[in-house]
DNA sequence: ATAGTTGGTTGGTGCTGCACAAATCATTAG
DNA sequence: CTAATGATTTGTGCAGCACCAACCAACTAT
């Protein structure tokens, strides 16, 4: 690899587009999510938790790239709604292993279902297969670039 | 395809992933952009302007889904740096037609160039062709779902 | 045992992005 | 002339989030 001295095509930047679309999505998502007593960041956290059960709070803080103290608050809110559970780690009883509860998984699924319309609107220019492709690319990017995710 | 009465697979939701990745990108982008005296939202605005020269401020406000009064502030900042230009519309002299200046296009290009590393990091799990695919999907979604963009 | 370190928690402070409201000016339309 | 419209200015308030300091419980090392 790295053999070709190809200087580099203009290689399009996706940052601004990502920002823009995320914003549009979030604006609509907020009102849709409100009846579920969830805000966008809750959704993000729950989504992460669905993929990595029993993650430690530190790892979560790294994954979400949020300050540890704010993670606490976020989890408090979710725990108050019984959507997540904090279990003590048997190996190191200081650690909390955070996991989605059944209610949490259910709420997440319901919320996602309710977001179908939003996504349809924001990603309206994409057909189903394109949306699926987008999802898998986003997923791969999100999982792969996760510092706290050594082995998947 | 589209012939099967498949009720619907779980159809993955991309909202949270979009949110998550945009955040990761934005966090890094902020520091990279600082030397250019640009913040992420400036980048978004400039990116939009590159695609639609001579757009009216109202249209911009619709596209960015930002309040009109905040658009004014944003444009003031960009105009102070001579990155955009406000021209009076000849047809309706109340309107401002906003356009990228040469300096603006240049700054935008430079900033994007500087963001290469950031994108490489955040989208590190994707290879070049995947990144390209992602970009074109995002672009299509952004252009297509734009209410103020009747004909492109 | 004792000291130092680490995971988590609490409380507080402050900045930034943004929505929203109100008042103003220039221009256009009826 | 009057009303409506595009843009501007100024001011208010809230939410997200980073950061700091103090603290407890539990682990580690000596």
Tab-separated table of C-alpha atoms (C1' of nucleotides) in Angstrom:
chain	number	residue	atom	x	y	z
A	1	UNK	CA	0.000	0.000	0.000
A	2	UNK	CA	0.978	3.657	-0.092
A	3	UNK	CA	2.908	2.944	-3.237
A	4	UNK	CA	1.288	5.368	-5.634
A	5	UNK	CA	2.410	8.961	-5.617
A	6	UNK	CA	-1.108	10.012	-6.457
A	7	UNK	CA	-1.106	13.534	-5.161
A	8	UNK	CA	-4.778	13.347	-4.267
A	9	UNK	CA	-8.007	14.150	-5.952
A	10	UNK	CA	-9.931	17.035	-4.439
A	11	UNK	CA	-11.536	14.443	-2.117
A	12	UNK	CA	-14.765	15.940	-1.021
A	13	UNK	CA	-15.229	16.967	2.555
A	14	UNK	CA	-18.256	15.691	4.332
A	15	UNK	CA	-17.960	17.578	7.585
A	16	UNK	CA	-20.235	20.467	6.757
A	17	UNK	CA	-22.795	18.215	5.136
A	18	UNK	CA	-22.793	15.945	8.135
A	19	UNK	CA	-23.265	18.938	10.375
A	20	UNK	CA	-26.041	20.331	8.264
A	21	UNK	CA	-28.012	17.123	7.999
A	22	UNK	CA	-27.549	16.274	11.648
A	23	UNK	CA	-28.927	19.656	12.535
A	24	UNK	CA	-31.961	19.292	10.334
A	25	UNK	CA	-32.589	15.883	11.798
A	26	UNK	CA	-32.148	17.059	15.350
A	27	UNK	CA	-34.482	20.014	14.965
A	28	UNK	CA	-37.322	17.734	13.930
A	29	UNK	CA	-36.358	14.905	16.231
A	30	UNK	CA	-36.629	17.049	19.316
A	31	UNK	CA	-40.361	17.540	19.050
A	32	UNK	CA	-41.008	13.965	17.998
A	33	UNK	CA	-38.962	12.693	20.895
A	34	UNK	CA	-40.552	14.921	23.481
A	35	UNK	CA	-43.576	12.656	24.159
A	36	UNK	CA	-41.117	9.883	24.983
A	37	UNK	CA	-39.393	12.161	27.450
A	38	UNK	CA	-36.218	11.726	25.456
A	39	UNK	CA	-33.902	14.214	23.911
A	40	UNK	CA	-31.551	13.580	20.995
A	41	UNK	CA	-28.570	12.899	23.190
A	42	UNK	CA	-30.552	10.302	25.097
A	43	UNK	CA	-31.198	8.588	21.816
A	44	UNK	CA	-27.531	8.640	20.987
A	45	UNK	CA	-26.624	7.179	24.339
A	46	UNK	CA	-29.264	4.478	24.141
A	47	UNK	CA	-28.180	3.633	20.627
A	48	UNK	CA	-24.620	3.210	21.772
A	49	UNK	CA	-25.749	1.109	24.706
A	50	UNK	CA	-27.763	-1.175	22.507
A	51	UNK	CA	-24.603	-2.045	20.677
A	52	UNK	CA	-22.345	-2.384	23.662
A	53	UNK	CA	-24.042	-3.757	26.674
A	54	UNK	CA	-22.318	-3.590	29.997
A	55	UNK	CA	-20.045	-0.814	28.902
A	56	UNK	CA	-18.295	1.100	31.624
A	57	UNK	CA	-19.091	4.733	32.186
A	58	UNK	CA	-15.596	5.753	31.277
A	59	UNK	CA	-15.786	3.952	27.981
A	60	UNK	CA	-19.110	5.612	27.386
A	61	UNK	CA	-17.607	8.967	28.104
A	62	UNK	CA	-14.869	8.258	25.576
A	63	UNK	CA	-17.277	6.942	22.977
A	64	UNK	CA	-19.633	9.863	23.287
A	65	UNK	CA	-16.692	12.203	23.716
A	66	UNK	CA	-18.455	13.828	26.586
A	67	UNK	CA	-17.074	14.918	29.881
A	68	UNK	CA	-17.449	12.294	32.578
A	69	UNK	CA	-19.439	14.517	34.861
A	70	UNK	CA	-22.017	15.132	32.172
A	71	UNK	CA	-22.281	11.419	31.499
A	72	UNK	CA	-23.376	11.005	35.084
A	73	UNK	CA	-26.204	13.451	34.608
A	74	UNK	CA	-27.248	11.874	31.365
A	75	UNK	CA	-27.313	8.408	32.891
A	76	UNK	CA	-29.181	9.702	35.904
A	77	UNK	CA	-31.941	10.894	33.649
A	78	UNK	CA	-32.081	7.597	31.825
A	79	UNK	CA	-31.952	5.598	35.005
A	80	UNK	CA	-34.737	7.656	36.549
A	81	UNK	CA	-36.888	6.515	33.648
A	82	UNK	CA	-35.697	2.962	34.182
A	83	UNK	CA	-34.259	2.814	30.700
A	84	UNK	CA	-30.793	1.831	31.782
A	85	UNK	CA	-29.284	-0.003	34.695
A	86	UNK	CA	-26.060	0.560	36.524
A	87	UNK	CA	-24.590	-2.665	37.820
A	88	UNK	CA	-21.461	-2.935	39.830
A	89	UNK	CA	-18.652	-4.669	38.075
A	90	UNK	CA	-17.777	-7.892	39.911
A	91	UNK	CA	-14.101	-7.489	39.028
A	92	UNK	CA	-13.771	-3.926	40.133
A	93	UNK	CA	-16.534	-2.805	42.385
A	94	UNK	CA	-15.819	0.842	41.710
A	95	UNK	CA	-16.968	0.490	38.161
A	96	UNK	CA	-20.485	0.727	36.931
A	97	UNK	CA	-21.498	-1.429	34.035
A	98	UNK	CA	-24.215	0.340	32.196
A	99	UNK	CA	-26.807	-1.672	30.360
A	100	UNK	CA	-30.046	-1.110	28.572
A	101	UNK	CA	-33.058	-2.414	30.446
A	102	UNK	CA	-35.908	-4.102	28.643
A	103	UNK	CA	-37.916	-0.944	29.057
A	104	UNK	CA	-35.004	0.962	27.613
A	105	UNK	CA	-34.772	-1.233	24.558
A	106	UNK	CA	-38.505	-0.929	24.109
A	107	UNK	CA	-38.529	2.835	24.456
A	108	UNK	CA	-35.635	3.129	22.076
A	109	UNK	CA	-37.414	1.002	19.509
A	110	UNK	CA	-40.603	3.013	19.884
A	111	UNK	CA	-38.771	6.287	19.554
A	112	UNK	CA	-36.955	5.080	16.486
A	113	UNK	CA	-40.227	4.023	15.021
A	114	UNK	CA	-41.648	7.454	15.668
A	115	UNK	CA	-38.631	8.953	13.983
A	116	UNK	CA	-39.348	7.155	10.757
A	117	UNK	CA	-41.295	10.109	9.436
A	118	UNK	CA	-38.554	12.528	10.381
A	119	UNK	CA	-35.948	10.489	8.640
A	120	UNK	CA	-38.139	10.114	5.627
A	121	UNK	CA	-38.379	13.870	5.468
A	122	UNK	CA	-34.749	14.719	6.005
A	123	UNK	CA	-33.428	11.909	3.858
A	124	UNK	CA	-36.293	12.204	1.455
A	125	UNK	CA	-34.001	12.533	-1.518
A	126	UNK	CA	-32.640	9.056	-0.935
A	127	UNK	CA	-34.444	5.890	-1.826
A	128	UNK	CA	-34.607	2.932	0.519
A	129	UNK	CA	-31.465	1.235	-0.669
A	130	UNK	CA	-29.524	4.468	-0.507
A	131	UNK	CA	-30.765	5.075	2.990
A	132	UNK	CA	-29.658	1.598	3.926
A	133	UNK	CA	-26.273	2.225	2.368
A	134	UNK	CA	-25.964	5.482	4.254
A	135	UNK	CA	-26.844	3.756	7.485
A	136	UNK	CA	-24.251	1.067	7.086
A	137	UNK	CA	-21.581	3.603	6.215
A	138	UNK	CA	-22.449	5.705	9.229
A	139	UNK	CA	-22.505	2.657	11.437
A	140	UNK	CA	-19.177	1.463	10.210
A	141	UNK	CA	-17.675	4.889	10.706
A	142	UNK	CA	-19.129	5.216	14.170
A	143	UNK	CA	-18.012	1.808	15.319
A	144	UNK	CA	-14.652	1.814	13.667
A	145	UNK	CA	-13.393	5.151	14.809
A	146	UNK	CA	-14.350	4.468	18.362
A	147	UNK	CA	-11.311	4.714	20.537
A	148	UNK	CA	-12.922	2.760	23.318
A	149	UNK	CA	-13.809	-0.104	21.066
A	150	UNK	CA	-10.633	-2.117	20.742
A	151	UNK	CA	-12.151	-5.332	19.462
A	152	UNK	CA	-15.435	-5.720	17.731
B	1	UNK	CA	-37.333	-4.686	-6.945
B	2	UNK	CA	-39.986	-3.038	-4.842
B	3	UNK	CA	-42.272	-5.845	-5.884
B	4	UNK	CA	-42.382	-7.774	-2.626
B	5	UNK	CA	-44.976	-6.936	-0.007
B	6	UNK	CA	-42.234	-7.073	2.565
B	7	UNK	CA	-43.899	-5.347	5.444
B	8	UNK	CA	-40.625	-3.744	6.339
B	9	UNK	CA	-37.406	-4.833	7.804
B	10	UNK	CA	-36.514	-3.051	10.980
B	11	UNK	CA	-35.179	-0.299	8.684
B	12	UNK	CA	-32.311	1.170	10.523
B	13	UNK	CA	-32.515	4.688	11.809
B	14	UNK	CA	-29.584	6.902	11.065
B	15	UNK	CA	-30.521	9.907	13.147
B	16	UNK	CA	-28.507	9.076	16.204
B	17	UNK	CA	-25.514	7.977	14.168
B	18	UNK	CA	-25.634	11.167	12.180
B	19	UNK	CA	-25.791	13.131	15.371
B	20	UNK	CA	-22.947	11.226	16.908
B	21	UNK	CA	-20.601	11.511	13.951
B	22	UNK	CA	-21.416	15.146	13.365
B	23	UNK	CA	-20.548	15.835	16.963
B	24	UNK	CA	-17.234	14.040	16.769
B	25	UNK	CA	-16.432	15.895	13.616
B	26	UNK	CA	-17.440	19.243	15.037
B	27	UNK	CA	-15.399	18.837	18.187
B	28	UNK	CA	-12.220	18.342	16.187
B	29	UNK	CA	-13.141	20.796	13.485
B	30	UNK	CA	-13.480	23.655	15.913
B	31	UNK	CA	-9.833	23.719	16.828
B	32	UNK	CA	-8.658	23.123	13.285
B	33	UNK	CA	-10.868	25.910	12.023
B	34	UNK	CA	-9.854	28.400	14.666
B	35	UNK	CA	-6.713	29.619	12.858
B	36	UNK	CA	-8.919	30.466	9.899
B	37	UNK	CA	-11.174	32.496	12.145
B	38	UNK	CA	-14.029	30.221	11.160
B	39	UNK	CA	-16.413	28.171	13.190
B	40	UNK	CA	-18.311	25.110	12.009
B	41	UNK	CA	-21.430	27.052	11.203
B	42	UNK	CA	-19.416	29.388	9.017
B	43	UNK	CA	-18.205	26.401	7.104
B	44	UNK	CA	-21.724	25.165	6.630
B	45	UNK	CA	-22.878	28.542	5.393
B	46	UNK	CA	-19.941	28.923	3.028
B	47	UNK	CA	-20.491	25.433	1.719
B	48	UNK	CA	-24.099	26.235	0.971
B	49	UNK	CA	-23.099	29.486	-0.668
B	50	UNK	CA	-20.593	27.789	-2.894
B	51	UNK	CA	-23.397	25.746	-4.313
B	52	UNK	CA	-25.922	28.514	-4.644
B	53	UNK	CA	-24.492	31.830	-5.514
B	54	UNK	CA	-26.622	34.914	-5.202
B	55	UNK	CA	-29.041	33.278	-2.832
B	56	UNK	CA	-31.295	35.565	-0.866
B	57	UNK	CA	-30.972	35.780	2.873
B	58	UNK	CA	-34.414	34.381	3.358
B	59	UNK	CA	-33.635	31.366	1.269
B	60	UNK	CA	-30.467	30.932	3.242
B	61	UNK	CA	-32.401	31.084	6.442
B	62	UNK	CA	-34.714	28.376	5.153
B	63	UNK	CA	-31.892	26.215	3.886
B	64	UNK	CA	-29.915	26.438	7.078
B	65	UNK	CA	-33.118	26.286	9.083
B	66	UNK	CA	-31.868	29.097	11.193
B	67	UNK	CA	-33.714	32.101	12.460
B	68	UNK	CA	-33.405	35.109	10.178
B	69	UNK	CA	-31.958	37.323	12.849
B	70	UNK	CA	-29.173	34.866	13.468
B	71	UNK	CA	-28.432	34.662	9.762
B	72	UNK	CA	-27.756	38.380	9.855
B	73	UNK	CA	-25.170	37.941	12.561
B	74	UNK	CA	-23.580	35.028	10.787
B	75	UNK	CA	-23.329	36.952	7.535
B	76	UNK	CA	-22.001	39.997	9.326
B	77	UNK	CA	-19.138	37.920	10.613
B	78	UNK	CA	-18.430	36.488	7.184
B	79	UNK	CA	-18.709	39.868	5.510
B	80	UNK	CA	-16.380	41.452	8.037
B	81	UNK	CA	-13.781	38.938	6.873
B	82	UNK	CA	-14.642	39.730	3.271
B	83	UNK	CA	-15.614	36.145	2.613
B	84	UNK	CA	-19.064	36.957	1.329
B	85	UNK	CA	-20.710	39.869	-0.357
B	86	UNK	CA	-24.176	41.290	0.009
B	87	UNK	CA	-25.479	42.799	-3.182
B	88	UNK	CA	-28.785	44.508	-3.570
B	89	UNK	CA	-31.178	42.667	-5.783
B	90	UNK	CA	-31.942	44.776	-8.862
B	91	UNK	CA	-35.505	43.466	-8.953
B	92	UNK	CA	-36.308	44.117	-5.342
B	93	UNK	CA	-33.941	46.456	-3.701
B	94	UNK	CA	-34.950	45.319	-0.265
B	95	UNK	CA	-33.368	41.971	-0.853
B	96	UNK	CA	-29.754	41.093	-0.396
B	97	UNK	CA	-28.191	38.596	-2.724
B	98	UNK	CA	-25.460	36.836	-0.866
B	99	UNK	CA	-22.484	35.512	-2.731
B	100	UNK	CA	-19.125	34.024	-1.970
B	101	UNK	CA	-16.219	36.328	-2.721
B	102	UNK	CA	-13.028	35.031	-4.215
B	103	UNK	CA	-11.416	35.314	-0.833
B	104	UNK	CA	-14.330	33.352	0.570
B	105	UNK	CA	-13.961	30.552	-1.913
B	106	UNK	CA	-10.263	30.482	-1.212
B	107	UNK	CA	-10.674	30.429	2.552
B	108	UNK	CA	-13.272	27.727	2.260
B	109	UNK	CA	-10.980	25.604	0.149
B	110	UNK	CA	-8.107	26.098	2.546
B	111	UNK	CA	-10.224	25.237	5.527
B	112	UNK	CA	-11.504	22.117	3.840
B	113	UNK	CA	-7.996	21.151	3.073
B	114	UNK	CA	-7.047	21.590	6.694
B	115	UNK	CA	-9.970	19.434	7.670
B	116	UNK	CA	-8.666	16.503	5.721
B	117	UNK	CA	-6.910	15.117	8.764
B	118	UNK	CA	-10.001	15.498	10.902
B	119	UNK	CA	-12.126	13.680	8.415
B	120	UNK	CA	-9.547	10.997	8.075
B	121	UNK	CA	-9.693	10.498	11.795
B	122	UNK	CA	-13.442	10.528	12.255
B	123	UNK	CA	-14.159	8.512	9.159
B	124	UNK	CA	-11.066	6.425	9.625
B	125	UNK	CA	-12.979	3.198	9.411
B	126	UNK	CA	-14.004	3.932	5.857
B	127	UNK	CA	-11.751	3.540	2.872
B	128	UNK	CA	-11.550	6.160	0.153
B	129	UNK	CA	-14.308	4.798	-2.002
B	130	UNK	CA	-16.605	4.446	0.978
B	131	UNK	CA	-15.879	7.996	1.995
B	132	UNK	CA	-16.688	9.107	-1.491
B	133	UNK	CA	-19.912	7.136	-1.409
B	134	UNK	CA	-20.811	8.678	1.912
B	135	UNK	CA	-20.152	12.113	0.595
B	136	UNK	CA	-22.357	11.695	-2.432
B	137	UNK	CA	-25.177	10.288	-0.309
B	138	UNK	CA	-24.926	13.170	2.121
B	139	UNK	CA	-24.798	15.648	-0.706
B	140	UNK	CA	-27.803	14.170	-2.398
B	141	UNK	CA	-29.730	14.175	0.841
B	142	UNK	CA	-28.760	17.739	1.616
B	143	UNK	CA	-29.622	19.088	-1.790
B	144	UNK	CA	-32.758	17.103	-2.286
B	145	UNK	CA	-34.464	17.798	0.977
B	146	UNK	CA	-33.882	21.487	0.700
B	147	UNK	CA	-37.181	23.287	0.715
B	148	UNK	CA	-35.705	26.429	-0.742
B	149	UNK	CA	-34.129	24.587	-3.618
B	150	UNK	CA	-36.913	24.034	-6.125
B	151	UNK	CA	-34.743	23.348	-9.131
B	152	UNK	CA	-31.202	22.192	-9.145
C	1	DA	C1'	-2.098	-0.621	57.590
C	2	DT	C1'	-1.404	3.454	54.988
C	3	DA	C1'	-0.961	6.272	51.059
C	4	DG	C1'	-1.940	7.049	46.479
C	5	DT	C1'	-4.810	6.208	42.521
C	6	DT	C1'	-9.053	5.503	40.159
C	7	DG	C1'	-14.382	5.258	39.028
C	8	DG	C1'	-18.062	7.585	40.002
C	9	DT	C1'	-20.890	11.369	42.093
C	10	DT	C1'	-22.247	16.105	43.326
C	11	DG	C1'	-22.457	21.055	42.908
C	12	DG	C1'	-21.219	25.052	40.836
C	13	DT	C1'	-19.586	28.337	37.087
C	14	DG	C1'	-19.377	30.091	32.584
C	15	DC	C1'	-19.329	30.090	27.600
C	16	DT	C1'	-21.692	29.372	23.235
C	17	DG	C1'	-25.363	28.472	19.964
C	18	DC	C1'	-29.717	29.572	19.133
C	19	DA	C1'	-34.624	30.665	19.373
C	20	DC	C1'	-37.608	34.352	19.993
C	21	DA	C1'	-39.447	39.141	20.598
C	22	DA	C1'	-39.642	44.004	19.552
C	23	DA	C1'	-38.485	48.077	17.298
C	24	DT	C1'	-36.458	50.357	13.089
C	25	DC	C1'	-35.493	51.440	8.163
C	26	DA	C1'	-35.903	50.912	3.212
C	27	DT	C1'	-38.583	49.371	-0.363
C	28	DT	C1'	-42.373	47.622	-2.733
C	29	DA	C1'	-47.325	46.839	-3.637
C	30	DG	C1'	-52.278	47.961	-3.331
D	1	DC	C1'	-50.938	56.912	1.535
D	2	DT	C1'	-50.902	52.598	3.768
D	3	DA	C1'	-49.747	48.071	4.396
D	4	DA	C1'	-46.691	44.410	3.838
D	5	DT	C1'	-41.961	42.710	3.251
D	6	DG	C1'	-36.599	42.012	3.589
D	7	DA	C1'	-33.149	43.083	6.386
D	8	DT	C1'	-31.130	44.878	10.543
D	9	DT	C1'	-30.345	45.789	15.542
D	10	DT	C1'	-30.757	44.837	20.333
D	11	DG	C1'	-32.034	42.240	24.091
D	12	DT	C1'	-33.656	38.032	26.660
D	13	DG	C1'	-33.513	33.411	27.945
D	14	DC	C1'	-32.660	28.548	27.684
D	15	DA	C1'	-29.967	24.305	26.748
D	16	DG	C1'	-25.680	21.753	25.906
D	17	DC	C1'	-21.562	21.203	27.559
D	18	DA	C1'	-16.822	21.926	29.308
D	19	DC	C1'	-14.356	22.552	33.368
D	20	DC	C1'	-13.242	22.811	38.386
D	21	DA	C1'	-13.264	21.284	43.129
D	22	DA	C1'	-14.591	18.326	46.640
D	23	DC	C1'	-15.900	13.790	48.040
D	24	DC	C1'	-16.724	8.625	48.753
D	25	DA	C1'	-15.762	3.938	47.812
D	26	DA	C1'	-12.768	0.645	46.228
D	27	DC	C1'	-8.530	-0.896	44.321
D	28	DT	C1'	-3.149	-1.004	44.356
D	29	DA	C1'	1.288	-0.912	46.142
D	30	DT	C1'	4.439	-0.684	49.634
